[in-house]
Amino acid sequence: MESIKDKVAIVGMGCTRFGELWDRSAEDMIVEAAEEALADAGIGIQDIQAAWAGTMFDYTGATIAKPLKLQYIPVTRVENACGTGIEAIRAAAFAVAAGVYDRVLVVTYEKMKDYGFPGLPNDVERLPRRHPVFEVGYTAAGNYALAATRYFRQYGLSNEEGKLTLAKISVKSHYNGARNPRAHLRREVTLEQVVNAPMIAWPLGLFDCCGVTDGAAAAVLCRAEDARSFRDDYVTIKGLGVSVGPGQGYVRTDYDYTHWGETEHAARQAYEMAGIKDPRKELDVAEVHDCFSISELIACESLGFCPKGQAKEDIDAGTFTQEGELPVNISGGLKSFGHPIGASGCRETYEVYKQIQGKAEEPSRQLKNVQQGLIHNQGGLPGKFMCCVLIIGAP
Amino acid sequence: MESIKDKVAVVGMGCTNFGEKWGENADDMAVEATKEALEDAGLELKDINAAVQTTLFTGETGSQLARWLKLNYVPVSRVENFCSGGLDAFRTACYYVASGTYDIVLANGTEKLMDHAGGFGKVIPSSFDLPGVDHDLPPATTFAFFAVRYMEKHNISYDRMRRILARLEVKNHHNGTLAPKSHLKREITIDDVLNAPMVTYPFGLYDCCGMSDGSASCIVTTPEIAESLRDDYVLVKGLAIANGAGQAYFKASDNTLIGGGDKLEANFPETVNAARSAYAQAGVKDPRKEVSHFEVHDCFSSTELLTYEDLLISPFGKAPEDLEAGRFDLDGEQPCNTDGGLKSFGHPVSASGIRMLYELYKQLQGKAEKRQIKNPKLGLAHNLGGVCGYYNVAVCLIGGRD
Amino acid sequence: MIGITSYGAYVPLWRLSRDAIAKGAKGEKAICHYDEDAITMAVAAAADCLHGVEREKVDGLIFASTNSPYKEKQAASIVAAGADLRRDIVTADFAGSLKAGTTGLRFACDAVKAGSAKQMMVTAADRRQGAPLSAYDQDLGDGAAALMVGDSNVIASLEGSYSISDEILDVWRSSDDTFLRTTHERFAQTEGYVKVISEAIAGLMKKNKLEAKDFAKIAIYTPTARRVADVAKKLGFDAKTQVQDVFFSVMGNTGVPYAMMLFVAALEEAKPGDLILLAGYGDGADAFAFRVTEEIEKVRGNAARRGMKKHLDSKMVINDYKTYWLWRGLLNPITEEGFLPHHYWKTSPVMLWRERDRILRFRGGKCKACGAVNFPPQRACGNCGTEGQFDSVRLSDKKGTIWTFSMDYLSSQVEVPIVCPLVHLEGGGRFQVYMTDCVAEEVKVGMEIEMSFRKIMVRDGINNYYWKATPIRA
C-alpha cells in the first residue's frame, strides 16, 4: 500500500450560506456551491470529467447531474451518514490518484428543512426504510447523552462541572460562528444561557446541540502536478483516514462510551500518511465534528489533541479558542453552521482551505500562518461510528 | 487521464441464491456472499484493507457491512447509484486499489426487496427534487416509452415487437434454468409470453424481470498480489459510467430514441456514452468482434434489445435481426445474459451489478458448468439505473489474463 | 388429579385517584401505562405464573379478553411468543364476554382431563373503557391473571364446575363503539348478574353436594363494590368471613380477569384443605370448586412471584385526568405516530415475522466459541468474530443494570422526558432500550432493571410490541 500524500490537490471550493433556506431548493444550493468552486478554480463545468455527490437522503448521482447539466459523465453518490462529506472527497481523490481523471467535482448537500425534522434523526440506519420503529428510537441527542453521562462518571465530574465544561465549548463555537457570514447561528451566548437552556436529552440542553440547517459545499480536485496551472495557493491532501466500527458498542460490554475508537483509528491512518507525530503541535487548525458539545470534547481527546480525561483542563485553559494553541472549530462548527448531513465534511474542509490561503471571509476570524489543518467528520452513533479524518495543507 | 486497464485484478467472487428469501436478513445474505468470495480468493476477513458497500433501500452507511461481517475498524464506504450501484461500487473499489492506497478491497451489493409489500416498484421516488405530490410513474411505464418509440422509429408493428421480445425472454428463461443461483428456473415458450397478462403496453408479464432478494461480493487487488493468489484471476479492462442530466426532457431534438432527432445515434444515450468510454479504456475497436460475452440490464425485455445497439454490438435498428439469428444465445457468437439475466435472477437493485460480474468471471474461468460458453475472452457488464432522462449507466469490461 | 398448578397476576403500576374523575370520589383504580394493553398485561401475568415452571412443558395457552387489539388476528399467539412458549402448542382467543376467562379455564381443565394437554395456561386481561366521567369510568380498572392447569403437582384440585348460558343485553360494545354501553342498572344487576351467577353457584353446590359453609373463600366477579354481598346473602355465605376482598377501592372492576385475580388473592392466603369457589359472569356464568393441597406452599414460596398482593402494594398514583386520557390514546392519536413524520416509515410484516424471536421472545445469541451474549443477535460474534455459531438464549427473564442513560425530550410525545438507558444484562448482553414505569429523576447509573413487554406504537393497523426496561418492581 502506498500513500496518496501530496498527489491530489484541491484547487477550488464553494460553500453556500447555511441556514433555514426555505426559498431555496436542493438544486439551487448545488448550483451555487458548484459555481463558486468552479469559479475559484477558474474552470467551467464542461472541464469536469467525473463527479461525486455526497448526500444522505437523496438518491443517485443524477441529483447533481441534473441541475449542473453534466453531459453523460460519471457521477456517483457516496453516502456514509454524517461522514458523507469527506467520503465524497475521498472517493474523488482516489479516482484522481488512480490516474483515471484529471479534473473532478465534488458536490455535497442536504436539504433538511423541506421535511418536518424537529432535530437530527434518530438511528440513521433505521431511517428511512430499514426498520419499523418497534424498538428503540432514541434521538441522536439521546445517543450522545449516553456518552456524556458516562464521561462525567468515569472522570469524576459532578453534573454541574460536566455541564459547565460542555457549556464552554458551545460558548466558544457561538463566538466563532458570530464571526462567520456563512454560518446559520450568528449570535454569541453566555455560559448562563447555555447551562439554563431547555433540556433536550439530559444532560444535553438546547445549546449543546447543533442546529438543523440546509446547505451545500463543493470542491474541485486535480492531480497535484497540474495544480499550479489553476492557482498558486492550492492545497494538497496530506492525510486521509477512514474507520468504520463493527458496532461493538452495541454488543460488547467493555465498550466504554468515553472515547471514539473509530476516530482513533482514522486519525492514526491520517497522521501516519501525513507524517504527523504530535498533532497538537503540528496542526494549525482543526474542524471537529461537534454535532453535540460532548462530541467535540471526546473527539479532541480521541484525535490526540489532549490526553484522555483531560479535555476539561484544556477547555478551561482556552487551548481550543481562536487565541489558543490549537483552535478548534474556528468556523463556528456544526454548532453554528447546523448539520446538513452530507454537506458538513466538505463545509469544514472549506474553512480549513480558506484559512490556509489566508482568505477567511471575516478578517477577525483569520488565524495567522496556517500551514496545515485537520477535518474530522463522524457519522453513525456512539457504539457504531464511521469516521473520516482528512488533513490538508500547503504543498 | 490514464486508463484503468490491467491495473486491478479480481481474485474472488461470491453470490447468494437470488429469490424470495423471507427467512433471511440482509446480514445473512451479505455474510454468505462475502464468505464465498473470501474462500474463492483464499483470503480471510482480516486481509481486507477497505470495503465498499452498495445498497439502495436496505439500510444506510458503510457501517452496516462492518457490523454484519465484524470488520475491524477498516474503512467502509457506501456508494449508491440506483440500479447501477453494483457496478459503481466495483468501480470505486478498483480506484481504491489503483490509487495505491489499499491492496485488497471488498465490494458488496445487498438488497432486501421483499420485506415491503410491492417491493421496489412501489418505492421508486418520483422525479428528483419534487415534493412527492407529482406524478409517480412506475418503471414499467417509463421503459415502455422506449419500446413504443423503437416500434415507431423502425416501423415495427405491435405483434411483431411482441414476438421479438418473446424470443428474447425465451432465451433468458432458458439460460436461467441452467444457473443454480437464479430465482426463476422455468423454460417458457413464445406462446407463454404472448398470452401472458399485460403489465403496460407493450409489456406483458414475461417482459418484466422478477423481484428478489440477493447479495453479491467481489474482492479486487493489484495484479501482483493476484499473481500470488491464483492463476485464473481476472483483470479489469475498462470502467465507465455516464449519467443523464434530463437531456431527454430539455434537448428534445437530439439524435436519441426519446429525443426524436432524425439520425439515430442512441436509444439510451447514457449507455452509448458509457460504452464508448469503457471501450476506449480497454482498447476495444470493434465490440461486435471483441466482446466475447455480456450481461446487460434487462429490467424489461426491450431494455435488453435496445442495449444490444447502444453497446455498439448491433447496428441501430438491427438488434431484432441479430437476436433472431441466434447471435445472443448460449451457443451464439456473442452470448448475452448467459445466467438468465435480471429476468431469471430478479433485480435486488444494488446486488445486480456484482451478480453480473460473478457470471462473467465464472465464464472467463471456465467454471460456468452447463452454461459454459466457448472461448470467453472479454466480458462486459451493463447496469442501468434511474428514471427516464436521468439514467445512470455503468459499463465494465473484464477479461482473462494474457 | 387435575387442577391449578401455578398462578400469576398483574396489576399495572399506575393508579388513577377517583378524585380526578369526580371531585371527592374515594379510592383509586388501576390503569395501564400508555404502553400497555390487554396483550402486554397478559404477557406480564403469564411471566408471573411461569416462575418455577418449565416453559417447555406448557402445551397450550388461552388468552381471554374483551379488548384484543385486533378484530382479525389472534392475540394468544402474541402472548405465547411474549411468554416464550413452545411452538407445537395450541393457542386460542376467548373473547366477547366478561366470562371469557372462566370459560377458558373450563376448556383448559377439560383438555387436561381428556389428556390432550398435560399443562395449559389460561391468561385473562382487560383494559375496558367507560364513557368519560361516567360511573364506569370510575369503576373499571385494568389488570390480568394467569392460571396454569395441569395434572401433576396440583396446588388446587378441581372438585367440580357448573356453567350457565344466558342471553341478556346488560353490558355491550359494538365493533364501532369506543365506550361501553349499558341499560337500566337495576335491570342489569338483578335480572343479570345476581340472578345468573347465583344460579351457577347453586348448581355447582347441588351437583357436588356442597353447602355454603364448606367453602373457606368465595372469589367471584362483581360489577360494583357492593353487589357481591347480594349474591353472598342469597346463597347463605357470610359476607364478612367468606367473601374474598374485591379490591374495589384500590383496583376497580378489571373485567374478564377479575374473578381469576380474586381467586389468585384467595390462593395467596389459603390453607391446605381449604375449598375455594371461583365464579365468573357475563352472558351466563361459570362456577368452580377448588380444594387447596399441600403443594401450595412450594408455589407460594417462590419469592419471584408477585401475585396480587405485591402487585397491589407497589403503585404510583396520579390525580390528573388529562394524563390518564392521554395514556388511553383518547386525547389525540399521537401515540400512533412515530417521532419523525417521515413518509417512508412503514412497518414491514415480513421483518416482524423474521425477527419475531428477537422482538417478541427477546432472545439473543450466545456465541458457542466464546460464550458472549450478543443482543440483538449478530451474524458474527461481536466479541470474538466467530461467524454463525450461536445458541438462542432467553433474555426476557434476566435482570440488568443501567450502564449509562439519557433523558430524551424529543423521542416521545406522551412521556417527556423518556428515559433511554444502555443496559447490561446479567449473564451478558448489552442493548439500548426505552425505560418505562419509572420516575425519570430517580434513574441512576448502576440502577437495577427488569424487562417488560410493551406496545411501542400502532401503525397501519399493526400493533408493534417490544420490550422495555423498568426499575425492579417492589
Coordinates of N, CA, C and O in Angstrom, one line a residue, chain A residues 169-300:
Chain A
I169 N -17.6 24.9 25.6 CA -17.4 24.5 24.2 C -18.4 25.2 23.3 O -18.1 25.8 22.3
S170 N -19.7 25.2 23.8 CA -20.7 25.9 23.0 C -20.6 27.4 22.9 O -20.8 28.0 21.9
V171 N -20.1 28.0 24.0 CA -19.9 29.4 24.1 C -18.8 29.8 23.0 O -19.0 30.7 22.3
K172 N -17.8 29.0 23.0 CA -16.7 29.2 22.1 C -17.2 29.1 20.6 O -16.9 30.0 19.8
S173 N -17.9 28.0 20.3 CA -18.4 27.9 19.0 C -19.3 29.0 18.5 O -19.3 29.5 17.4
H174 N -20.2 29.4 19.4 CA -21.1 30.5 19.1 C -20.3 31.8 18.9 O -20.6 32.6 18.0
Y175 N -19.2 32.0 19.6 CA -18.4 33.2 19.5 C -17.7 33.2 18.1 O -17.8 34.2 17.3
N176 N -17.2 32.0 17.7 CA -16.6 31.9 16.3 C -17.7 32.0 15.2 O -17.5 32.7 14.2
G177 N -18.8 31.4 15.5 CA -19.9 31.5 14.4 C -20.4 32.9 14.2 O -20.8 33.2 13.1
A178 N -20.4 33.7 15.3 CA -20.8 35.1 15.2 C -19.9 35.8 14.2 O -20.3 36.9 13.7
R179 N -18.7 35.3 14.0 CA -17.8 36.0 13.1 C -17.7 35.3 11.7 O -16.7 35.5 11.0
N180 N -18.7 34.5 11.4 CA -18.6 33.8 10.1 C -19.9 34.1 9.3 O -21.0 33.7 9.7
P181 N -19.8 34.9 8.2 CA -21.0 35.3 7.5 C -21.8 34.1 6.9 O -23.0 34.3 6.6
R182 N -21.2 33.0 6.7 CA -22.0 31.9 6.1 C -22.6 31.0 7.2 O -23.3 30.0 6.8
A183 N -22.4 31.3 8.4 CA -23.0 30.4 9.5 C -24.5 30.6 9.6 O -25.0 31.7 9.2
H184 N -25.1 29.7 10.2 CA -26.6 29.7 10.4 C -26.9 30.6 11.7 O -27.6 31.5 11.6
L185 N -26.3 30.2 12.8 CA -26.5 30.9 14.0 C -25.3 31.9 14.3 O -24.2 31.4 14.4
R186 N -25.6 33.1 14.3 CA -24.5 34.1 14.4 C -24.8 35.0 15.6 O -25.1 36.2 15.5
R187 N -24.7 34.4 16.7 CA -25.1 35.1 17.9 C -24.2 34.5 19.0 O -24.1 33.3 19.2
E188 N -23.6 35.4 19.8 CA -22.8 34.9 21.0 C -23.8 34.5 22.1 O -24.9 35.1 22.2
V189 N -23.4 33.6 22.9 CA -24.2 33.2 24.0 C -23.3 33.2 25.3 O -22.1 33.1 25.2
T190 N -23.9 33.2 26.4 CA -23.2 33.2 27.7 C -23.3 31.8 28.3 O -24.2 31.0 28.0
L191 N -22.4 31.6 29.3 CA -22.4 30.3 30.0 C -23.7 30.1 30.7 O -24.3 29.0 30.7
E192 N -24.3 31.2 31.2 CA -25.6 31.1 32.0 C -26.7 30.6 31.0 O -27.5 29.7 31.3
Q193 N -26.7 31.2 29.8 CA -27.7 30.9 28.9 C -27.6 29.4 28.5 O -28.6 28.7 28.4
V194 N -26.4 28.9 28.3 CA -26.2 27.5 27.9 C -26.6 26.6 29.0 O -27.4 25.6 28.8
V195 N -26.2 26.9 30.2 CA -26.4 26.0 31.3 C -27.9 25.9 31.6 O -28.5 24.9 32.0
N196 N -28.6 27.0 31.4 CA -30.0 27.1 31.8 C -31.0 26.9 30.7 O -32.2 27.0 30.8
A197 N -30.4 26.5 29.5 CA -31.3 26.3 28.4 C -32.2 25.0 28.6 O -31.9 24.2 29.4
P198 N -33.3 25.0 27.9 CA -34.2 23.8 28.0 C -33.5 22.5 27.7 O -32.5 22.5 26.9
M199 N -33.9 21.5 28.4 CA -33.2 20.2 28.2 C -33.7 19.5 26.9 O -34.9 19.6 26.6
I200 N -32.7 18.9 26.2 CA -33.1 18.1 25.0 C -33.0 16.7 25.3 O -34.0 15.9 25.2
A201 N -31.9 16.2 25.7 CA -31.7 14.8 26.2 C -30.7 15.0 27.3 O -29.5 15.2 27.1
W202 N -31.2 14.8 28.5 CA -30.3 15.1 29.7 C -29.0 14.3 29.6 O -29.1 13.1 29.2
P203 N -27.8 14.8 29.8 CA -27.6 16.2 30.3 C -27.4 17.2 29.2 O -26.8 18.3 29.5
L204 N -27.8 16.9 28.0 CA -27.6 17.9 26.9 C -28.8 18.8 26.7 O -29.9 18.3 26.6
G205 N -28.5 20.1 26.8 CA -29.5 21.1 26.6 C -29.5 21.6 25.2 O -28.7 21.2 24.4
L206 N -30.4 22.6 25.0 CA -30.6 23.1 23.7 C -29.2 23.6 23.0 O -29.0 23.3 21.9
F207 N -28.4 24.3 23.8 CA -27.2 24.9 23.2 C -26.1 23.8 23.1 O -25.0 24.1 22.7
D208 N -26.3 22.6 23.6 CA -25.3 21.5 23.4 C -25.5 20.9 22.1 O -24.7 20.0 21.7
C209 N -26.6 21.2 21.4 CA -26.9 20.5 20.2 C -26.7 21.4 19.0 O -27.0 22.6 19.1
C210 N -26.3 20.9 17.9 CA -26.1 21.7 16.7 C -27.5 22.0 16.1 O -28.5 21.3 16.4
G211 N -27.5 22.9 15.2 CA -28.8 23.3 14.6 C -29.2 22.3 13.4 O -28.4 21.4 13.0
V212 N -30.4 22.5 12.9 CA -30.8 21.8 11.7 C -30.9 22.8 10.6 O -31.6 23.7 10.7
T213 N -30.2 22.5 9.5 CA -29.9 23.5 8.6 C -29.9 22.9 7.2 O -29.6 21.8 7.0
D214 N -30.1 23.8 6.2 CA -29.9 23.5 4.8 C -28.5 24.0 4.4 O -28.1 25.1 4.8
G215 N -27.8 23.3 3.5 CA -26.6 23.9 3.0 C -25.9 23.0 2.0 O -26.3 21.8 1.8
A216 N -24.9 23.5 1.3 CA -24.2 22.8 0.3 C -22.8 23.3 0.2 O -22.5 24.4 0.5
A217 N -21.8 22.4 -0.1 CA -20.4 22.8 -0.3 C -19.9 21.9 -1.4 O -20.3 20.8 -1.7
A218 N -18.9 22.5 -2.1 CA -18.3 21.8 -3.3 C -16.8 22.0 -3.4 O -16.3 22.9 -2.8
A219 N -16.2 21.1 -4.1 CA -14.7 21.2 -4.3 C -14.3 20.7 -5.6 O -15.0 19.8 -6.2
V220 N -13.3 21.3 -6.2 CA -12.7 20.8 -7.4 C -11.3 20.2 -7.1 O -10.5 20.9 -6.5
L221 N -11.1 19.0 -7.6 CA -9.8 18.3 -7.3 C -9.1 18.0 -8.6 O -9.7 17.8 -9.6
C222 N -7.8 18.0 -8.5 CA -7.0 17.6 -9.7 C -5.7 16.9 -9.2 O -5.5 16.9 -8.0
R223 N -4.9 16.5 -10.1 CA -3.6 15.9 -9.7 C -2.7 17.1 -9.2 O -2.7 18.2 -9.8
A224 N -1.9 16.8 -8.2 CA -1.1 17.8 -7.6 C -0.1 18.4 -8.7 O 0.1 19.6 -8.7
E225 N 0.4 17.6 -9.6 CA 1.3 18.1 -10.6 C 0.7 19.1 -11.5 O 1.4 20.0 -12.1
D226 N -0.7 19.0 -11.7 CA -1.4 20.0 -12.5 C -1.8 21.2 -11.8 O -2.4 22.2 -12.4
A227 N -1.8 21.2 -10.5 CA -2.5 22.2 -9.6 C -2.0 23.6 -9.9 O -2.8 24.6 -9.9
R228 N -0.7 23.8 -10.2 CA -0.2 25.1 -10.4 C -0.8 25.8 -11.6 O -0.8 27.0 -11.7
S229 N -1.3 25.0 -12.6 CA -1.9 25.6 -13.7 C -3.2 26.2 -13.4 O -3.8 27.0 -14.1
F230 N -3.8 25.9 -12.2 CA -5.0 26.5 -11.8 C -4.8 27.7 -10.9 O -5.4 28.7 -11.0
R231 N -3.9 27.6 -9.9 CA -3.6 28.7 -9.0 C -2.3 28.4 -8.2 O -1.9 27.2 -8.1
D232 N -1.8 29.4 -7.6 CA -0.6 29.2 -6.8 C -0.9 28.7 -5.4 O -0.1 28.0 -4.8
D233 N -2.0 29.2 -4.8 CA -2.2 28.8 -3.4 C -3.2 27.6 -3.3 O -4.1 27.6 -2.5
Y234 N -2.9 26.6 -4.1 CA -3.7 25.4 -4.0 C -3.3 24.7 -2.7 O -2.2 25.0 -2.1
V235 N -4.1 23.7 -2.3 CA -3.7 22.9 -1.1 C -3.7 21.4 -1.6 O -4.3 21.1 -2.5
T236 N -3.0 20.6 -0.8 CA -2.9 19.2 -1.2 C -3.4 18.4 0.0 O -3.4 18.8 1.1
I237 N -3.9 17.2 -0.4 CA -4.3 16.2 0.6 C -3.0 15.6 1.2 O -2.2 15.1 0.5
K238 N -2.9 15.7 2.6 CA -1.7 15.2 3.3 C -2.0 13.9 3.9 O -1.2 13.0 4.0
G239 N -3.2 13.8 4.4 CA -3.6 12.5 5.1 C -5.0 12.3 5.0 O -5.8 13.2 4.9
L240 N -5.4 11.0 5.0 CA -6.8 10.6 4.8 C -7.0 9.3 5.5 O -6.3 8.3 5.2
G241 N -7.9 9.3 6.4 CA -8.1 8.0 7.2 C -9.6 7.9 7.3 O -10.4 8.8 7.5
V242 N -10.0 6.6 7.2 CA -11.5 6.3 7.5 C -11.5 5.0 8.3 O -10.7 4.1 8.0
S243 N -12.4 5.0 9.2 CA -12.5 3.8 10.0 C -14.0 3.6 10.3 O -14.7 4.6 10.6
V244 N -14.4 2.4 10.1 CA -15.8 2.1 10.4 C -15.9 1.0 11.5 O -15.2 0.0 11.3
G245 N -16.5 1.2 12.5 CA -16.6 0.3 13.6 C -17.5 -0.8 13.4 O -18.5 -0.7 12.6
P246 N -17.3 -2.0 13.9 CA -18.2 -3.1 13.8 C -19.4 -3.1 14.7 O -20.0 -4.1 14.9
G247 N -19.7 -1.9 15.3 CA -20.9 -1.9 16.1 C -20.6 -2.5 17.5 O -21.5 -3.0 18.2
Q248 N -19.4 -2.4 17.9 CA -19.0 -3.0 19.2 C -19.8 -2.5 20.4 O -20.0 -3.2 21.3
G249 N -20.1 -1.2 20.3 CA -20.8 -0.6 21.5 C -22.1 -1.2 21.7 O -22.7 -1.1 22.8
Y250 N -22.6 -1.9 20.7 CA -24.0 -2.5 20.9 C -23.9 -3.9 21.4 O -24.9 -4.4 21.7
V251 N -22.8 -4.5 21.3 CA -22.7 -5.9 21.8 C -21.7 -6.1 22.9 O -21.9 -6.9 23.8
R252 N -20.6 -5.3 22.9 CA -19.6 -5.6 23.9 C -19.7 -4.7 25.1 O -19.8 -3.5 25.0
T253 N -19.7 -5.3 26.3 CA -19.9 -4.6 27.5 C -18.6 -3.8 27.9 O -18.7 -3.0 28.8
D254 N -17.5 -4.1 27.2 CA -16.3 -3.4 27.6 C -16.1 -2.1 26.7 O -15.1 -1.4 26.9
Y255 N -17.1 -1.8 25.8 CA -17.0 -0.6 25.1 C -17.5 0.5 26.0 O -18.6 0.5 26.5
D256 N -16.6 1.6 26.3 CA -16.9 2.4 27.4 C -17.6 3.7 27.1 O -17.9 4.5 28.0
Y257 N -17.8 4.1 25.9 CA -18.6 5.3 25.5 C -17.8 6.6 25.9 O -18.4 7.7 25.8
T258 N -16.6 6.5 26.3 CA -15.9 7.8 26.7 C -14.7 8.0 25.7 O -14.0 9.0 25.9
H259 N -14.6 7.2 24.7 CA -13.6 7.6 23.7 C -14.2 7.1 22.3 O -15.1 6.2 22.3
W260 N -13.8 7.7 21.3 CA -14.3 7.3 20.0 C -13.3 6.4 19.3 O -12.3 6.9 18.7
G261 N -13.5 5.1 19.3 CA -12.5 4.2 18.8 C -12.3 4.4 17.3 O -11.2 4.3 16.8
E262 N -13.4 4.7 16.6 CA -13.3 4.8 15.1 C -12.4 6.1 14.8 O -11.6 6.1 13.9
T263 N -12.6 7.1 15.6 CA -11.8 8.4 15.4 C -10.3 8.1 15.7 O -9.5 8.5 14.9
E264 N -10.0 7.3 16.7 CA -8.6 7.0 16.9 C -8.0 6.2 15.8 O -6.9 6.5 15.3
H265 N -8.8 5.3 15.2 CA -8.2 4.5 14.1 C -8.0 5.4 12.9 O -7.0 5.3 12.2
A266 N -9.1 6.2 12.6 CA -9.0 7.0 11.4 C -7.9 8.1 11.5 O -7.1 8.4 10.6
A267 N -7.7 8.6 12.7 CA -6.7 9.6 13.0 C -5.3 9.0 12.8 O -4.4 9.6 12.2
R268 N -5.2 7.8 13.3 CA -3.9 7.1 13.2 C -3.5 7.0 11.7 O -2.4 7.2 11.3
Q269 N -4.5 6.5 10.9 CA -4.2 6.4 9.4 C -3.8 7.7 8.8 O -2.8 7.8 8.1
A270 N -4.5 8.7 9.2 CA -4.3 10.1 8.6 C -2.9 10.6 9.1 O -2.2 11.2 8.2
Y271 N -2.6 10.5 10.3 CA -1.4 11.0 10.9 C -0.2 10.3 10.2 O 0.8 10.9 9.9
E272 N -0.4 9.0 10.1 CA 0.7 8.2 9.5 C 1.0 8.7 8.1 O 2.1 8.9 7.7
M273 N -0.1 8.8 7.3 CA 0.1 9.3 5.9 C 0.7 10.6 5.8 O 1.6 10.9 5.0
A274 N 0.3 11.5 6.7 CA 0.8 12.9 6.7 C 2.1 13.1 7.4 O 2.7 14.1 7.3
G275 N 2.5 12.0 8.1 CA 3.8 12.1 8.8 C 3.7 12.9 10.1 O 4.7 13.6 10.5
I276 N 2.6 13.0 10.7 CA 2.4 13.8 11.9 C 2.6 12.9 13.1 O 2.0 11.9 13.3
K277 N 3.5 13.4 14.0 CA 3.7 12.7 15.2 C 3.0 13.3 16.4 O 2.5 12.6 17.3
D278 N 3.0 14.6 16.5 CA 2.4 15.3 17.6 C 1.3 16.3 17.0 O 1.6 17.4 16.7
P279 N 0.1 15.8 16.9 CA -0.9 16.6 16.2 C -1.2 18.0 16.9 O -1.4 18.9 16.2
R280 N -1.0 18.0 18.2 CA -1.3 19.3 18.9 C -0.4 20.4 18.4 O -0.7 21.5 18.3
K281 N 0.9 20.0 18.2 CA 1.9 20.9 17.8 C 1.9 21.1 16.2 O 2.0 22.2 15.8
E282 N 1.7 20.1 15.5 CA 1.9 20.1 14.1 C 0.7 20.6 13.3 O 0.8 21.1 12.2
L283 N -0.5 20.5 13.9 CA -1.7 21.1 13.3 C -1.9 22.5 13.7 O -1.6 22.9 14.8
D284 N -2.3 23.3 12.7 CA -2.6 24.8 13.0 C -4.0 25.1 13.2 O -4.4 26.1 13.8
V285 N -4.9 24.2 12.8 CA -6.3 24.4 13.0 C -7.0 23.1 12.8 O -6.5 22.2 12.1
A286 N -8.1 22.9 13.5 CA -8.9 21.7 13.3 C -10.4 22.0 13.3 O -10.9 22.8 14.1
E287 N -11.1 21.4 12.4 CA -12.5 21.4 12.4 C -13.0 20.0 12.8 O -12.7 19.0 12.2
V288 N -13.7 20.0 13.9 CA -14.1 18.8 14.6 C -15.6 18.6 14.6 O -16.3 19.6 14.7
H289 N -16.0 17.4 14.4 CA -17.4 17.1 14.3 C -18.2 17.3 15.6 O -18.3 16.4 16.4
D290 N -18.7 18.5 15.8 CA -19.4 18.8 17.1 C -20.9 18.8 16.9 O -21.5 19.8 17.2
C291 N -21.5 17.7 16.5 CA -22.9 17.7 16.4 C -23.5 17.9 17.8 O -24.6 18.5 17.9
F292 N -22.8 17.6 18.8 CA -23.1 17.9 20.2 C -21.9 18.3 20.9 O -20.8 17.9 20.5
S293 N -22.0 19.1 22.0 CA -20.8 19.6 22.7 C -20.0 18.4 23.1 O -18.7 18.5 23.0
I294 N -20.6 17.4 23.6 CA -19.8 16.2 24.1 C -19.1 15.6 23.0 O -18.0 15.0 23.2
S295 N -19.6 15.7 21.7 CA -18.9 15.1 20.6 C -17.5 15.8 20.4 O -16.5 15.1 20.2
E296 N -17.5 17.1 20.5 CA -16.3 17.8 20.3 C -15.3 17.5 21.4 O -14.1 17.3 21.2
L297 N -15.8 17.4 22.7 CA -14.9 17.2 23.8 C -14.2 15.8 23.6 O -13.0 15.7 23.7
I298 N -15.0 14.8 23.3 CA -14.4 13.4 23.2 C -13.5 13.4 22.0 O -12.5 12.7 22.0
A299 N -14.0 14.0 20.9 CA -13.2 14.0 19.6 C -11.8 14.6 19.9 O -10.8 14.1 19.3
C300 N -11.7 15.7 20.6 CA -10.4 16.3 20.9 C -9.5 15.3 21.5 O -8.3 15.3 21.3

